């Protein structure tokens, strides 16, 4: 199954995508993670993306589309995948339709004040991508990854100014994708406000 996960930053797309991908044995393809990995490696793409991402703006469509197109050509994507954070603009969605067949777009819905709370409390273990929240999903020891004991970080774009900008960018550029997929009869909406296990159950039920 080829899935697109849509929704504002902080709705829990990444957490749900990584869990479902693991259960289904298909890759979780997060464009945000791919850009962060490129930044960490110091590649040309990473250098181009760095300042844009830190401000919470979008990386240009042509770069993003080319990166995803290449990724979907990898052998592990042949039996399905979950796209998390892509497409994020109408031109990206149109380009995707040209090189992939998407089965469903799942939209995670959450009120704005909840998004801000979730993003500002988010902490990440960078090497593994494991995600915590200072209140809702705290690590056993504050500031440390449960499995390795290594330090957790706060993403630069999870700081307040960048959060506000990311939400604005979402409303202006990404929210129109909801009706894009709705018109195609491909949209499933999930209430992302309950606790993660309940959201996950609702997600699985919706995809049955
Ligand atoms: P995320 O981890 O999905 O919140 O993405 C982090 C940042 O990566 C975004 O704020 C953008 O700067 C960039 N990014 C991720 N996916 C895309 C995309 N599909 N198009 C443009 N920029 C993206």
Coordinates of N, CA and C and ligand atoms in Angstrom, one line a residue:
X1 N 0.8 -1.2 0.0 CA 0.0 0.0 0.0 C 0.9 1.3 0.0
X2 N 0.6 2.2 -0.9 CA 1.3 3.5 -1.0 C 0.5 4.6 -0.3
X3 N 1.0 5.0 0.8 CA 0.3 6.0 1.6 C 0.9 7.3 1.7
X4 N 0.1 8.4 1.8 CA 0.6 9.7 2.1 C 0.0 10.2 3.4
X5 N 0.8 10.6 4.3 CA 0.4 11.2 5.6 C 0.4 12.7 5.6
X6 N -0.8 13.3 5.8 CA -0.9 14.7 5.7 C -1.3 15.3 7.1
X7 N -1.0 16.5 7.3 CA -1.4 17.1 8.5 C -0.4 18.2 9.0
X8 N -0.8 19.0 9.9 CA 0.1 20.1 10.4 C 1.2 19.5 11.1
X9 N 2.3 20.3 11.3 CA 3.4 19.8 12.1 C 2.9 19.7 13.5
X10 N 3.3 18.6 14.2 CA 2.9 18.4 15.6 C 1.7 17.5 15.7
X11 N 1.1 17.1 14.6 CA -0.1 16.2 14.7 C 0.2 14.8 15.0
X12 N 1.5 14.4 14.9 CA 1.9 13.0 15.2 C 2.1 12.1 14.0
X13 N 2.2 12.7 12.8 CA 2.4 11.9 11.6 C 3.6 11.0 11.7
X14 N 4.7 11.6 12.2 CA 6.0 10.9 12.2 C 5.9 9.7 13.1
X15 N 5.3 9.9 14.3 CA 5.2 8.8 15.3 C 4.3 7.7 14.7
X16 N 3.2 8.0 14.1 CA 2.3 7.0 13.5 C 2.9 6.4 12.3
X17 N 3.6 7.1 11.5 CA 4.1 6.6 10.3 C 5.2 5.6 10.6
X18 N 6.0 5.9 11.6 CA 7.1 5.0 11.9 C 6.6 3.7 12.5
X19 N 5.5 3.8 13.3 CA 4.9 2.6 13.9 C 4.2 1.7 12.8
X20 N 3.5 2.3 12.0 CA 2.7 1.6 11.0 C 3.7 1.0 9.9
X21 N 4.7 1.7 9.6 CA 5.7 1.2 8.6 C 6.4 0.0 9.1
X22 N 6.7 0.0 10.4 CA 7.4 -1.1 11.0 C 6.4 -2.3 11.0
X23 N 5.2 -2.1 11.4 CA 4.3 -3.3 11.4 C 4.0 -3.8 10.0
X24 N 3.9 -2.9 9.0 CA 3.6 -3.4 7.6 C 4.9 -3.8 6.9
X25 N 6.0 -3.6 7.5 CA 7.3 -4.0 6.8 C 7.5 -3.2 5.5
X26 N 7.2 -1.9 5.5 CA 7.4 -1.0 4.4 C 8.2 0.2 4.9
X27 N 8.9 0.9 4.0 CA 9.7 2.0 4.5 C 8.8 3.3 4.9
X28 N 9.3 3.9 5.9 CA 8.7 5.2 6.3 C 9.6 6.3 5.7
X29 N 9.1 7.0 4.8 CA 9.9 8.0 4.0 C 9.5 9.4 4.5
X30 N 10.3 10.0 5.3 CA 10.1 11.3 5.9 C 11.0 12.3 5.2
X31 N 10.5 13.2 4.4 CA 11.3 14.2 3.7 C 12.1 15.1 4.8
X32 N 11.4 15.4 5.9 CA 12.1 16.1 6.9 C 13.3 15.4 7.4
X33 N 13.2 14.1 7.7 CA 14.3 13.2 8.1 C 15.4 13.2 7.1
X34 N 15.0 13.1 5.8 CA 16.0 13.0 4.7 C 16.8 14.3 4.6
X35 N 16.1 15.5 4.8 CA 16.8 16.7 4.8 C 17.7 16.9 6.0
X36 N 17.2 16.4 7.1 CA 18.1 16.5 8.3 C 19.3 15.6 8.2
X37 N 19.2 14.4 7.6 CA 20.3 13.5 7.3 C 21.3 14.2 6.4
X38 N 20.8 14.8 5.3 CA 21.6 15.5 4.3 C 22.4 16.6 5.0
X39 N 21.7 17.3 5.9 CA 22.4 18.4 6.7 C 23.5 17.9 7.5
X40 N 23.2 16.7 8.2 CA 24.2 16.2 9.1 C 25.4 15.7 8.3
X41 N 25.2 15.2 7.1 CA 26.3 14.7 6.3 C 27.0 15.9 5.6
X42 N 26.4 17.1 5.6 CA 27.0 18.3 5.0 C 27.0 18.2 3.5
X43 N 26.0 17.5 2.9 CA 26.0 17.5 1.4 C 25.5 18.8 0.9
X44 N 25.6 18.9 -0.5 CA 25.1 20.2 -1.1 C 23.6 20.4 -0.8
X45 N 22.8 19.4 -0.9 CA 21.4 19.5 -0.6 C 21.2 19.9 0.8
X46 N 22.0 19.3 1.7 CA 21.9 19.7 3.2 C 22.2 21.1 3.4
X47 N 23.2 21.6 2.7 CA 23.6 23.0 2.9 C 22.5 24.0 2.4
X48 N 21.9 23.6 1.2 CA 20.8 24.4 0.7 C 19.6 24.4 1.6
X49 N 19.4 23.3 2.3 CA 18.1 23.2 3.1 C 18.3 23.8 4.5
X50 N 19.5 23.9 5.0 CA 19.7 24.3 6.4 C 19.0 25.5 6.8
X51 N 19.3 26.7 6.2 CA 18.7 27.9 6.7 C 17.2 27.9 6.5
X52 N 16.8 27.3 5.4 CA 15.3 27.3 5.1 C 14.6 26.5 6.2
X53 N 15.1 25.4 6.6 CA 14.5 24.5 7.6 C 14.5 25.2 8.9
X54 N 15.6 25.8 9.3 CA 15.7 26.4 10.6 C 14.6 27.5 10.7
X55 N 14.3 28.2 9.6 CA 13.3 29.3 9.7 C 11.9 28.7 9.7
X56 N 11.8 27.4 9.3 CA 10.5 26.8 9.2 C 9.8 27.0 7.9
X57 N 10.6 27.4 6.9 CA 10.1 27.6 5.5 C 10.2 26.3 4.8
X58 N 9.7 26.2 3.5 CA 9.7 25.0 2.7 C 10.9 25.0 1.8
X59 N 11.6 23.9 1.7 CA 12.6 23.7 0.7 C 12.0 23.8 -0.7
X60 N 12.7 24.4 -1.7 CA 12.0 24.5 -3.0 C 11.5 23.1 -3.6
X61 N 10.4 23.2 -4.2 CA 9.7 22.0 -4.8 C 10.7 21.2 -5.6
X62 N 11.4 21.8 -6.5 CA 12.2 21.0 -7.5 C 13.2 20.1 -6.7
X63 N 13.8 20.7 -5.7 CA 14.8 19.9 -4.9 C 14.1 18.7 -4.2
X64 N 13.0 19.1 -3.6 CA 12.2 18.1 -2.8 C 11.7 17.0 -3.7
X65 N 11.1 17.3 -4.8 CA 10.5 16.4 -5.7 C 11.6 15.4 -6.2
X66 N 12.7 16.0 -6.6 CA 13.8 15.1 -7.2 C 14.3 14.1 -6.1
X67 N 14.4 14.6 -4.9 CA 14.8 13.7 -3.8 C 13.8 12.6 -3.6
X68 N 12.6 12.9 -3.6 CA 11.5 11.8 -3.3 C 11.5 10.9 -4.5
X69 N 11.6 11.4 -5.7 CA 11.5 10.5 -6.9 C 12.6 9.5 -6.8
X70 N 13.8 9.9 -6.5 CA 14.9 9.0 -6.4 C 14.7 8.0 -5.3
X71 N 14.2 8.4 -4.2 CA 14.0 7.5 -3.0 C 12.9 6.4 -3.4
X72 N 11.9 6.8 -4.1 CA 10.9 5.8 -4.5 C 11.3 4.8 -5.5
X73 N 12.5 5.1 -6.1 CA 13.1 4.1 -7.1 C 13.9 3.1 -6.4
X74 N 14.1 3.2 -5.1 CA 14.9 2.2 -4.3 C 14.1 0.9 -4.2
X75 N 14.8 -0.2 -4.2 CA 14.1 -1.5 -4.2 C 13.1 -1.7 -3.1
X76 N 13.5 -1.1 -1.9 CA 12.6 -1.4 -0.7 C 11.2 -0.7 -0.8
X77 N 11.1 0.2 -1.8 CA 9.8 1.0 -1.9 C 8.9 0.3 -2.9
X78 N 9.3 -0.9 -3.4 CA 8.5 -1.6 -4.4 C 7.2 -2.1 -3.8
X79 N 7.2 -2.6 -2.6 CA 6.0 -3.2 -2.0 C 5.2 -2.3 -1.2
X80 N 5.4 -1.0 -1.3 CA 4.6 0.0 -0.5 C 5.5 0.9 0.3
X81 N 4.9 2.0 0.8 CA 5.7 3.0 1.6 C 4.7 3.9 2.2
X82 N 5.2 4.6 3.2 CA 4.5 5.7 3.8 C 5.2 7.0 3.6
X83 N 4.7 7.9 2.9 CA 5.3 9.3 2.7 C 4.8 10.2 3.9
X84 N 5.8 10.7 4.6 CA 5.5 11.5 5.8 C 6.1 12.9 5.6
X85 N 5.2 13.9 5.4 CA 5.7 15.2 5.1 C 5.9 15.6 3.7
X86 N 5.5 14.7 2.8 CA 5.5 14.9 1.4 C 4.2 14.3 0.8
X87 N 3.5 14.9 -0.1 CA 3.7 16.3 -0.6 C 3.3 17.3 0.4
X88 N 3.8 18.5 0.2 CA 3.5 19.6 1.1 C 3.0 20.8 0.3
X89 N 3.0 20.7 -1.0 CA 2.4 21.8 -1.8 C 1.7 21.1 -3.0
X90 N 0.8 21.9 -3.6 CA 0.0 21.3 -4.8 C 1.0 20.9 -5.9
X91 N 2.0 21.7 -6.3 CA 2.9 21.2 -7.3 C 3.6 19.9 -6.9
X92 N 3.9 19.7 -5.6 CA 4.6 18.4 -5.2 C 3.6 17.3 -5.4
X93 N 2.3 17.5 -5.1 CA 1.3 16.5 -5.2 C 1.1 16.1 -6.7
X94 N 1.1 17.1 -7.5 CA 0.9 16.9 -9.0 C 2.1 16.1 -9.5
X95 N 3.3 16.5 -9.1 CA 4.5 15.8 -9.5 C 4.5 14.3 -9.1
X96 N 4.1 14.1 -7.8 CA 4.0 12.8 -7.3 C 3.0 11.9 -8.1
X97 N 1.9 12.5 -8.5 CA 1.0 11.7 -9.3 C 1.6 11.3 -10.7
X98 N 2.6 12.0 -11.1 CA 3.3 11.6 -12.3 C 4.2 10.5 -12.2
X99 N 4.7 10.2 -11.0 CA 5.7 9.1 -10.9 C 5.3 8.0 -9.9
X100 N 4.1 8.1 -9.3 CA 3.7 7.1 -8.3 C 2.2 7.0 -8.3
X101 N 1.8 5.8 -7.7 CA 0.3 5.6 -7.6 C 0.0 5.6 -6.1
X102 N -0.6 6.6 -5.6 CA -1.0 6.7 -4.2 C -2.3 6.0 -4.0
X103 N -2.4 5.2 -2.9 CA -3.7 4.5 -2.6 C -4.6 5.3 -1.7
X104 N -3.9 5.9 -0.7 CA -4.7 6.7 0.3 C -3.9 7.9 0.8
X105 N -4.6 9.0 1.1 CA -4.0 10.1 1.9 C -4.7 10.1 3.2
X106 N -3.9 10.0 4.3 CA -4.5 10.0 5.6 C -4.1 11.4 6.2
X107 N -5.2 12.0 6.7 CA -5.0 13.4 7.2 C -5.2 13.3 8.8
X108 N -4.2 13.8 9.5 CA -4.2 13.9 11.0 C -4.6 15.3 11.4
X109 N -5.7 15.3 12.1 CA -6.3 16.6 12.5 C -6.2 16.9 13.9
X110 N -5.7 18.2 14.2 CA -5.5 18.6 15.6 C -5.6 20.1 15.7
X111 N -6.2 20.6 16.8 CA -6.4 22.0 17.0 C -5.0 22.7 17.2
X112 N -5.0 24.0 16.8 CA -3.8 24.7 16.8 C -3.1 24.8 18.2
X113 N -3.8 25.0 19.3 CA -3.2 25.2 20.6 C -2.5 23.8 21.0
X114 N -3.1 22.7 20.6 CA -2.5 21.4 20.9 C -1.2 21.2 20.1
X115 N -1.2 21.7 18.8 CA -0.1 21.5 18.0 C 1.1 22.3 18.6
X116 N 0.9 23.5 19.1 CA 2.0 24.3 19.7 C 2.5 23.6 20.9
X117 N 1.6 23.0 21.7 CA 2.0 22.3 22.9 C 2.9 21.1 22.6
X118 N 2.4 20.4 21.6 CA 3.2 19.2 21.2 C 4.5 19.5 20.7
X119 N 4.6 20.5 19.8 CA 5.9 20.8 19.1 C 6.9 21.4 20.1
X120 N 6.4 22.3 21.0 CA 7.3 23.0 21.9 C 7.9 22.0 23.0
X121 N 7.1 20.9 23.2 CA 7.6 19.9 24.2 C 8.3 18.7 23.6
X122 N 8.4 18.7 22.3 CA 9.0 17.6 21.6 C 10.5 17.5 21.8
X123 N 11.0 16.3 22.1 CA 12.5 16.1 22.2 C 12.8 14.9 21.4
X124 N 14.0 14.9 20.8 CA 14.4 13.9 19.8 C 15.7 13.2 20.2
X125 N 15.8 11.9 20.0 CA 17.1 11.3 20.0 C 17.6 11.2 18.6
X126 N 18.6 12.0 18.3 CA 18.9 12.2 16.9 C 19.4 11.0 16.2
X127 N 20.3 10.1 16.7 CA 20.7 9.0 16.0 C 19.6 8.0 15.6
X128 N 18.6 7.8 16.4 CA 17.6 6.8 16.1 C 16.3 7.5 15.6
X129 N 16.1 8.8 15.8 CA 14.9 9.4 15.4 C 13.8 9.2 16.5
X130 N 14.1 8.5 17.6 CA 13.0 8.3 18.6 C 12.5 9.7 19.1
X131 N 11.2 9.7 19.3 CA 10.6 11.0 19.7 C 10.0 10.9 21.1
X132 N 10.2 11.9 21.9 CA 9.6 12.0 23.2 C 8.9 13.3 23.4
X133 N 8.1 13.5 24.5 CA 7.5 14.8 24.8 C 7.7 15.0 26.3
X134 N 8.1 16.2 26.7 CA 8.5 16.4 28.1 C 7.3 16.1 29.0
X135 N 6.1 16.3 28.6 CA 4.9 16.0 29.5 C 4.2 14.7 29.0
X136 N 3.9 14.6 27.7 CA 3.0 13.5 27.3 C 3.7 12.1 27.1
X137 N 5.0 12.2 26.9 CA 5.7 10.9 26.6 C 7.2 11.0 27.1
X138 N 7.3 11.3 28.4 CA 8.7 11.7 28.9 C 9.6 10.4 28.9
X139 N 10.9 10.7 28.7 CA 11.9 9.6 28.8 C 12.0 9.2 30.3
X140 N 12.5 8.0 30.5 CA 12.6 7.5 31.9 C 13.4 8.5 32.8
X141 N 14.5 9.0 32.1 CA 15.4 9.9 32.8 C 15.3 11.2 32.0
X142 N 15.0 12.4 32.6 CA 14.9 13.6 31.9 C 16.0 13.9 30.9
X143 N 15.7 14.2 29.7 CA 16.8 14.6 28.7 C 17.6 13.5 28.2
X144 N 17.2 12.2 28.5 CA 18.1 11.1 28.0 C 17.2 10.1 27.3
X145 N 17.8 9.5 26.2 CA 17.1 8.4 25.5 C 17.0 7.2 26.3
X146 N 15.8 6.5 26.3 CA 15.6 5.3 27.1 C 16.5 4.2 26.7
X147 N 16.8 4.0 25.4 CA 17.5 2.8 25.0 C 19.0 3.0 25.2
X148 N 19.5 4.2 24.9 CA 21.0 4.4 24.9 C 21.5 5.3 26.0
X149 N 20.6 6.1 26.6 CA 21.1 7.0 27.7 C 21.7 8.3 27.1
X150 N 21.7 8.3 25.7 CA 22.3 9.5 25.1 C 21.4 10.7 25.2
X151 N 22.0 12.0 25.0 CA 21.1 13.1 25.2 C 20.1 13.3 24.2
X152 N 18.9 13.9 24.6 CA 17.9 14.3 23.7 C 18.1 15.7 23.3
X153 N 17.6 16.1 22.1 CA 17.8 17.5 21.7 C 16.4 18.0 21.3
X154 N 16.3 19.4 21.3 CA 15.1 20.0 20.7 C 15.5 20.5 19.3
X155 N 14.7 20.1 18.3 CA 14.9 20.6 17.0 C 14.9 22.1 16.9
X156 N 15.8 22.7 16.1 CA 15.8 24.2 16.0 C 14.4 24.7 15.6
X157 N 13.8 24.0 14.7 CA 12.5 24.4 14.2 C 11.3 24.1 15.1
X158 N 11.6 23.5 16.3 CA 10.6 23.3 17.3 C 10.6 24.5 18.3
X159 N 11.4 25.5 18.1 CA 11.4 26.7 18.9 C 10.3 27.7 18.5
X160 N 9.9 28.6 19.4 CA 8.6 29.2 19.2 C 8.4 30.0 17.9
X161 N 9.4 30.8 17.5 CA 9.2 31.6 16.2 C 9.1 30.7 15.0
X162 N 9.9 29.6 15.0 CA 9.8 28.7 13.8 C 8.5 27.9 13.9
X163 N 8.0 27.6 15.0 CA 6.7 26.9 15.1 C 5.6 27.7 14.5
X164 N 5.6 29.0 14.9 CA 4.5 29.9 14.3 C 4.6 30.0 12.8
X165 N 5.9 30.1 12.3 CA 6.0 30.2 10.9 C 5.6 28.9 10.2
X166 N 6.0 27.7 10.8 CA 5.6 26.4 10.2 C 4.1 26.3 10.1
X167 N 3.4 26.7 11.1 CA 1.9 26.6 11.1 C 1.4 27.5 10.0
X168 N 1.9 28.7 9.9 CA 1.5 29.6 8.8 C 1.7 29.0 7.4
X169 N 2.9 28.5 7.2 CA 3.3 27.8 6.0 C 2.3 26.6 5.7
X170 N 2.0 25.9 6.8 CA 1.1 24.8 6.6 C -0.3 25.3 6.1
X171 N -0.8 26.3 6.7 CA -2.1 26.8 6.3 C -2.1 27.3 4.9
X172 N -1.1 28.0 4.5 CA -1.0 28.6 3.2 C -0.7 27.6 2.1
X173 N 0.2 26.7 2.3 CA 0.7 25.9 1.2 C 0.3 24.4 1.3
X174 N 0.1 23.9 2.5 CA -0.1 22.4 2.6 C -1.6 22.1 2.8
X175 N -2.3 23.0 3.5 CA -3.7 22.7 3.8 C -4.6 22.5 2.5
X176 N -4.2 23.2 1.4 CA -5.0 22.9 0.1 C -4.9 21.5 -0.4
X177 N -4.0 20.7 0.1 CA -3.9 19.3 -0.3 C -5.0 18.5 0.3
X178 N -5.6 18.9 1.3 CA -6.8 18.2 1.9 C -7.9 18.1 0.9
X179 N -8.2 19.2 0.2 CA -9.2 19.1 -0.8 C -8.7 18.5 -2.1
X180 N -7.4 18.6 -2.3 CA -6.9 17.9 -3.5 C -7.1 16.4 -3.4
X181 N -6.9 15.8 -2.3 CA -7.1 14.4 -2.1 C -8.6 14.0 -1.9
X182 N -9.3 15.0 -1.3 CA -10.7 14.7 -1.1 C -11.4 14.6 -2.4
X183 N -11.1 15.5 -3.3 CA -11.8 15.5 -4.6 C -11.5 14.2 -5.4
X184 N -10.4 13.6 -5.1 CA -10.0 12.3 -5.8 C -10.6 11.1 -5.0
X185 N -11.3 11.4 -3.9 CA -12.0 10.4 -3.1 C -11.0 9.5 -2.4
X186 N -9.8 10.1 -2.1 CA -8.7 9.3 -1.5 C -8.4 9.7 -0.1
X187 N -9.2 10.6 0.5 CA -8.8 11.1 1.8 C -9.5 10.4 3.0
X188 N -8.7 10.1 4.0 CA -9.3 9.6 5.3 C -8.8 10.5 6.3
X189 N -9.7 11.0 7.2 CA -9.3 11.9 8.3 C -9.3 11.2 9.6
X190 N -8.3 11.4 10.4 CA -8.1 10.8 11.7 C -8.0 11.9 12.7
X191 N -8.8 11.8 13.8 CA -8.7 12.7 14.9 C -7.4 12.4 15.7
X192 N -6.4 13.3 15.7 CA -5.1 13.1 16.3 C -5.0 13.5 17.7
X193 N -6.2 13.9 18.4 CA -6.1 14.4 19.7 C -6.0 13.3 20.8
X194 N -6.5 12.1 20.6 CA -6.4 11.1 21.7 C -4.9 10.7 21.9
X195 N -4.7 9.8 22.9 CA -3.4 9.3 23.2 C -2.9 8.5 22.0
X196 N -1.6 8.3 21.9 CA -1.0 7.7 20.7 C -1.6 6.3 20.4
X197 N -1.8 5.5 21.4 CA -2.3 4.1 21.1 C -3.7 4.1 20.5
X198 N -4.5 5.1 20.9 CA -5.9 5.2 20.4 C -5.8 5.7 19.0
X199 N -5.0 6.7 18.7 CA -4.8 7.2 17.4 C -4.4 6.1 16.4
X200 N -3.4 5.3 16.9 CA -2.9 4.2 16.1 C -4.0 3.2 15.8
X201 N -4.8 2.9 16.7 CA -5.9 1.9 16.5 C -6.9 2.5 15.5
X202 N -7.2 3.8 15.6 CA -8.2 4.4 14.7 C -7.6 4.4 13.2
X203 N -6.3 4.6 13.2 CA -5.6 4.6 11.9 C -5.7 3.2 11.2
X204 N -5.4 2.2 12.0 CA -5.4 0.8 11.4 C -6.8 0.5 11.0
X205 N -7.8 0.8 11.8 CA -9.2 0.6 11.4 C -9.6 1.3 10.1
X206 N -9.1 2.5 10.0 CA -9.5 3.3 8.8 C -8.9 2.7 7.5
X207 N -7.7 2.0 7.7 CA -7.0 1.5 6.5 C -7.5 0.1 6.2
X208 N -8.3 -0.5 7.0 CA -8.7 -1.9 6.8 C -9.4 -2.1 5.4
Ligands
LIG1 P1 9.2 17.8 9.2 O1 10.2 17.0 9.8 O2 8.3 17.1 8.3 O3 8.5 18.7 10.1 O4 10.0 18.8 8.2 C1 11.0 19.7 8.6 C2 11.3 20.7 7.6 O5 11.9 20.1 6.4 C3 10.1 21.5 7.1 O6 9.8 22.6 7.9 C4 10.7 22.0 5.7 O7 11.6 23.1 5.9 C5 11.5 20.8 5.3 N1 10.6 19.9 4.5 C6 10.2 18.6 4.8 N2 9.4 18.1 3.9 C7 9.2 19.1 2.9 C8 8.5 19.1 1.7 N3 7.8 18.1 1.3 N4 8.7 20.3 1.0 C9 9.4 21.3 1.4 N5 10.1 21.3 2.5 C10 10.0 20.2 3.3

